Coordinates of C-alpha atoms and ligand atoms in Angstrom, one line a residue:
X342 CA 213.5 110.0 -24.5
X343 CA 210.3 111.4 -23.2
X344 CA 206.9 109.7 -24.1
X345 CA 204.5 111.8 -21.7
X346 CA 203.4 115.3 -21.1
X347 CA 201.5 116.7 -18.6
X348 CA 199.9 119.9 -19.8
X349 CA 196.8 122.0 -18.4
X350 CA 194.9 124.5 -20.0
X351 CA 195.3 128.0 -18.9
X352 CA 191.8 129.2 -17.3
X353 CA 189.7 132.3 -17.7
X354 CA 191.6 134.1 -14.9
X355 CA 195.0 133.5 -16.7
X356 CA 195.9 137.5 -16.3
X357 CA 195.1 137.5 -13.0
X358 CA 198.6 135.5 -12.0
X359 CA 201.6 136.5 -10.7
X360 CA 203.8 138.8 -12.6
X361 CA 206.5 141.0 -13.0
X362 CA 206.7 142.0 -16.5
X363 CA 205.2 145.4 -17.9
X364 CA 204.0 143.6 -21.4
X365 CA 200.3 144.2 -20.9
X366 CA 197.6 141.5 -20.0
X367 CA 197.4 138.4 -22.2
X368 CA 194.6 138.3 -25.1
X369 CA 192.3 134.8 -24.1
X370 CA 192.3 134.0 -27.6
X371 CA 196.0 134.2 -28.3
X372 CA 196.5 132.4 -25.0
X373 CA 194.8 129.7 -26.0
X374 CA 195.8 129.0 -29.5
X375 CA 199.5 129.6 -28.1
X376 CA 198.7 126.9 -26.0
X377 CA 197.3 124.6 -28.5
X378 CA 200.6 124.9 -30.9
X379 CA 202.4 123.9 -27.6
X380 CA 200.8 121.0 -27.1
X381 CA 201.2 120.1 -30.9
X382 CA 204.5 121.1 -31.0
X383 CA 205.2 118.4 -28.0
X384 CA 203.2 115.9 -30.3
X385 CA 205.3 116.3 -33.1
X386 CA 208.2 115.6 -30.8
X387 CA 206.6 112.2 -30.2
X388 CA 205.3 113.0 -26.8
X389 CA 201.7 112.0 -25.7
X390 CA 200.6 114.9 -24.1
X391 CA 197.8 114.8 -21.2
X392 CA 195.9 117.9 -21.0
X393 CA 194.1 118.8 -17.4
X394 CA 191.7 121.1 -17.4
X395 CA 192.1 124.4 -15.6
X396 CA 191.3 125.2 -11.8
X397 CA 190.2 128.8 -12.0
X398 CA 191.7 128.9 -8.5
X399 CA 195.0 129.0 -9.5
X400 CA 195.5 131.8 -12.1
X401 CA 199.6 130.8 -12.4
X402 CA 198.1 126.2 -13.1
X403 CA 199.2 126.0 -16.7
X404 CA 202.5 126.8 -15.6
X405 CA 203.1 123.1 -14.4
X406 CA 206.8 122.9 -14.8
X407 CA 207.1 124.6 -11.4
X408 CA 204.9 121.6 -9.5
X409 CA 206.9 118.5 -9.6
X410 CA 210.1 117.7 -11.1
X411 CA 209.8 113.9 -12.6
X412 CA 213.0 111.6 -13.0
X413 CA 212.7 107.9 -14.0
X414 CA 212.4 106.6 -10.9
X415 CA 209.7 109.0 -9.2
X416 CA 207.9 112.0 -9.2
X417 CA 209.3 114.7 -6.6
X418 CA 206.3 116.9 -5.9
X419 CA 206.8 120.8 -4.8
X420 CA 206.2 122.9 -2.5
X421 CA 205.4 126.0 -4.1
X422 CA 207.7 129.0 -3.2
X423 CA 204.9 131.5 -4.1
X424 CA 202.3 130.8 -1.5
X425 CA 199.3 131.6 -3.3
X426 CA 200.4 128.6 -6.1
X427 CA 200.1 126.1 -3.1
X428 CA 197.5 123.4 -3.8
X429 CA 198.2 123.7 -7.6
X430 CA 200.5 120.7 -7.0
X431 CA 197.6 118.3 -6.2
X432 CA 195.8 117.7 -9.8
X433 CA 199.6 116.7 -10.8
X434 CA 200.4 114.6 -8.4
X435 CA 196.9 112.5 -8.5
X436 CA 198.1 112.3 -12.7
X437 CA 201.8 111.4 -12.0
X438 CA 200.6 109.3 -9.3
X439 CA 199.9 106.3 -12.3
X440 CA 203.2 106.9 -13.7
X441 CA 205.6 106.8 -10.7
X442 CA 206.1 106.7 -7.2
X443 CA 205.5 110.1 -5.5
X444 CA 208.1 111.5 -3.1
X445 CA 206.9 115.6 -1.2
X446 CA 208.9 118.3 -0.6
X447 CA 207.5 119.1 2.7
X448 CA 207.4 122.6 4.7
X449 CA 209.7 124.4 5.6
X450 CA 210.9 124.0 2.4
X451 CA 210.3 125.5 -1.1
X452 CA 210.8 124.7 -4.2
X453 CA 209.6 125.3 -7.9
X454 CA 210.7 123.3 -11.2
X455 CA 211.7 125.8 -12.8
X456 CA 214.9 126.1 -10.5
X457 CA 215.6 122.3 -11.1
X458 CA 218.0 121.7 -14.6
X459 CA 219.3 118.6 -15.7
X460 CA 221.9 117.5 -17.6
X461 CA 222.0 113.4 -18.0
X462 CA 222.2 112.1 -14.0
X463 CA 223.4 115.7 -12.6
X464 CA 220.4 118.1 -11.2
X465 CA 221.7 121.6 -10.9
X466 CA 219.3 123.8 -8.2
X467 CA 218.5 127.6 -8.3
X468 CA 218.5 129.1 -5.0
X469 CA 216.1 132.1 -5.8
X470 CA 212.8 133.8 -4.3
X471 CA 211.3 130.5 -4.9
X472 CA 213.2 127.5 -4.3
X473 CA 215.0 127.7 -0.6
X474 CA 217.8 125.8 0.5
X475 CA 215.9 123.3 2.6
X476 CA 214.4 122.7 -0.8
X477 CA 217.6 122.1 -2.5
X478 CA 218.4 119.5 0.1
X479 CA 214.8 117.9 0.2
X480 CA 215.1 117.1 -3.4
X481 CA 219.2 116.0 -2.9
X482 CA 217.6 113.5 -0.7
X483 CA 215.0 112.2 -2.8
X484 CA 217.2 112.1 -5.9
X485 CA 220.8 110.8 -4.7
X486 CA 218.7 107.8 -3.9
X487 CA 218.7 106.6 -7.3
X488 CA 222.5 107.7 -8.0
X489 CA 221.4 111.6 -9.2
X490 CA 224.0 114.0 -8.2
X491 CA 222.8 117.6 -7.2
X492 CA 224.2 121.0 -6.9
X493 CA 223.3 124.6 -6.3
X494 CA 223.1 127.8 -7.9
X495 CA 222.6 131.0 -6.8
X496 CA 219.5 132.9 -8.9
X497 CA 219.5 136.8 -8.5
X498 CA 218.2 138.5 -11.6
X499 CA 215.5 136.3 -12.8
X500 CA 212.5 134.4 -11.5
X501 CA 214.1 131.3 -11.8
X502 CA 217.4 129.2 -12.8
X503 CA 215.6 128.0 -16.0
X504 CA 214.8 131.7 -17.4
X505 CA 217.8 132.0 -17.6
X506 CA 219.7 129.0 -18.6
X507 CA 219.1 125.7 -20.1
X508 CA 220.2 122.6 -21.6
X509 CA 219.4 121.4 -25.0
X510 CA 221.5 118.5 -25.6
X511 CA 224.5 118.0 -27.0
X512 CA 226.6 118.9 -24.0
X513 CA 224.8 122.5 -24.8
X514 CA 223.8 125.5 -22.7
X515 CA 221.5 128.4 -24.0
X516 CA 222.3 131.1 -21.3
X517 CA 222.0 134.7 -21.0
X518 CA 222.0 137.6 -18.3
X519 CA 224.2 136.4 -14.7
X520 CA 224.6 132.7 -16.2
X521 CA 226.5 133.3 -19.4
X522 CA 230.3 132.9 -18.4
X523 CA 229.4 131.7 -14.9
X524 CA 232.4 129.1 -13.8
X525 CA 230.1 126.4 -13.2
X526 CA 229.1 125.7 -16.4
X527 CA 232.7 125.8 -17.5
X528 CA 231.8 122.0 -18.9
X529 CA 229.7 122.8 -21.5
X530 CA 229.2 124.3 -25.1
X531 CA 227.6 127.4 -24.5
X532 CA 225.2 129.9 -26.7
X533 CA 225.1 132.7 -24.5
X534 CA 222.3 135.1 -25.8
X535 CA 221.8 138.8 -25.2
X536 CA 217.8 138.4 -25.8
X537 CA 217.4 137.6 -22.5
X538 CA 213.8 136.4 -22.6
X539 CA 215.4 133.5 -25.4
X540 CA 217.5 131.4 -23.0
X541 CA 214.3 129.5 -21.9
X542 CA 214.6 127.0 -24.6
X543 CA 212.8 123.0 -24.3
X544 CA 215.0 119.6 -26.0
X545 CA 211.7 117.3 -26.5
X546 CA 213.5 114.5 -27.8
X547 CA 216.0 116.0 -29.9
X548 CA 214.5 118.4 -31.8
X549 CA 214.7 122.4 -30.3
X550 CA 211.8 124.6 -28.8
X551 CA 212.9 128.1 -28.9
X552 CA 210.4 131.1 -28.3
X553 CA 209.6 133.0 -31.4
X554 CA 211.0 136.5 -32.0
X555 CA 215.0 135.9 -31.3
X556 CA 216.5 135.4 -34.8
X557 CA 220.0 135.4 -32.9
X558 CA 218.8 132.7 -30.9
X559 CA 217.2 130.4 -33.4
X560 CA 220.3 130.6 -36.3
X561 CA 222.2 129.6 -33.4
X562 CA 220.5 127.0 -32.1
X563 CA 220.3 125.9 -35.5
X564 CA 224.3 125.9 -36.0
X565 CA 223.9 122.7 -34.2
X566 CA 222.5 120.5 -36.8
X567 CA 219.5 119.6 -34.9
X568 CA 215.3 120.5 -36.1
X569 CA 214.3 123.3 -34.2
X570 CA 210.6 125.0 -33.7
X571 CA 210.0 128.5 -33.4
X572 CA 206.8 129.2 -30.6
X573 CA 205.3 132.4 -30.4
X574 CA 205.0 131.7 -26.4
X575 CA 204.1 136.0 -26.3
X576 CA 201.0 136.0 -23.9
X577 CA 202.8 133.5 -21.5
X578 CA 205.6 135.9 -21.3
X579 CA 203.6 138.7 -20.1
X580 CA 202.8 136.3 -17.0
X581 CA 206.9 135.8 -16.9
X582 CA 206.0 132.4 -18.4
X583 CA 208.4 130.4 -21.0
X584 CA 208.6 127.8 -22.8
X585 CA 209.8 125.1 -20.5
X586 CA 207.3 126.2 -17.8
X587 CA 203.8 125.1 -19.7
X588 CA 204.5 121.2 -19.2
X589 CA 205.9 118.1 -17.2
X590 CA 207.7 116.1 -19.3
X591 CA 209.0 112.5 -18.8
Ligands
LIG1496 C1 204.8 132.8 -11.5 O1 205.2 133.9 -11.2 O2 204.9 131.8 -10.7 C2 204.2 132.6 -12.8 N1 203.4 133.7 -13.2 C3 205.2 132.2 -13.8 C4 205.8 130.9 -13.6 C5 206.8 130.5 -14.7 N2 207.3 129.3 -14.4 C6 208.6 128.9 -14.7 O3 209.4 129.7 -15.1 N3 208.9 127.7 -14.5

């Protein structure tokens, strides 16, 4: 169960991040109300949600997901694959930093949380334009400490492992694109979706997050007996945002 969020509002300069979709430039006002049901939705899951304030020198900060990656035991904290993210990671580290022990992926390695999957005590790893081997291994290190088994995928089409594929309980994948069918997941239930930008799903304590706008996703998702909130999530898209990428959960 997760009792904490960390959240943090996106700032003025929210359009001026990184991106690779042609969807426009986000409206501030839809931003922020998207933002808002976010953080309620999380609140309805039973999750306390801390929300920092932005840093208007880090247009890509509410995307938090991609700074740390938080088990039980400790708080891993990133190293930032995009270079101009660097430094992002310090507001969450000074808030994780009364929660749990803090561990650092260190140079030459990089990594962002939104290669990093779990599945109960196994960590699956996307080895994309972000997250580098050394990072991969960095974080095995850290985590097979506490008994946490890791393993790597390669990413190709898609920013990172999590846009593409995640796990929403129940022994369940929501994948699309190069994940659905991959032999790796062979394990697992699988919803593989052909709305590509719906595979980013968020389990927050049993109920379902699914971004609004993918009927085929949702009445699937729903097949499986469990509550499940539609979030209009558009402007963070157009910053190749989702869903799982606006908080740190734990
Ligand atoms: C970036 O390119 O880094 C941001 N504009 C989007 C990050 C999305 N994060 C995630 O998928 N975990």
């Amino acid at each position: 169960m997760f009792t904490r969020a960390i959240v943090r509002t996106p700032g003025e300069n929210f359009c001026d991040g990184i991106t690779t979709s042609r969807l426009g430039r986000p409206d501030r006002r839809k931003t922020l109300e998207q933002h808002t049901a976010y953080c309620d939705a999380l609140r309805d899951c039973g999750v306390e949600v801390s929300v920092l304030t932005a840093d208007e020198r880090f247009p890509d900060g509410c995307f938090v997901e991609d700074t740390a990656v938080v088990t039980e035991d400790c708080a891993v904290i990133a190293r930032l694959g995009a270079p101009e993210r660097r430094g992002e990671e310090e507001a969450i580290a000074d808030a994780l930093a009364a929660f749990r022990p803090l561990r650092r992926i260190e140079e030459p390695a990089t990594l962002d949380g939104g290669d990093v999957m779990r599945v109960s005590d196994q960590f699956y790893v996307g080895l994309s334009k972000r997250t580098n081997a050394e990072g991969a291994l960095q974080l095995t290190s850290a985590l097979s400490e506490h008994g946490h088994v890791v393993s790597t995928i390669p990413v190709n089409g898609v920013l990172h492992l999590k846009t593409g594929v995640t796990f929403v309980g129940d022994n369940t994948l929501v994948a699309t694109g190069e994940f659905a069918g991959r032999d790796e997941f062979n394990a697992f239930c699988r919803i593989d979706v052909d709305e590509t930008a719906a595979a980013n799903c968020l389990n927050v304590n049993g109920t379902i997050l699914v971004p609004a706008g993918f009927p085929k996703t949702a009445s699937a998702l729903r097949r499986l007996r469990r509550p499940v909130i539609e979030l209009d999530i558009s402007e963070f898209r157009k910053m190749d945002g989702g869903l799982t990428c606006l908080s740190l959960l734990f």
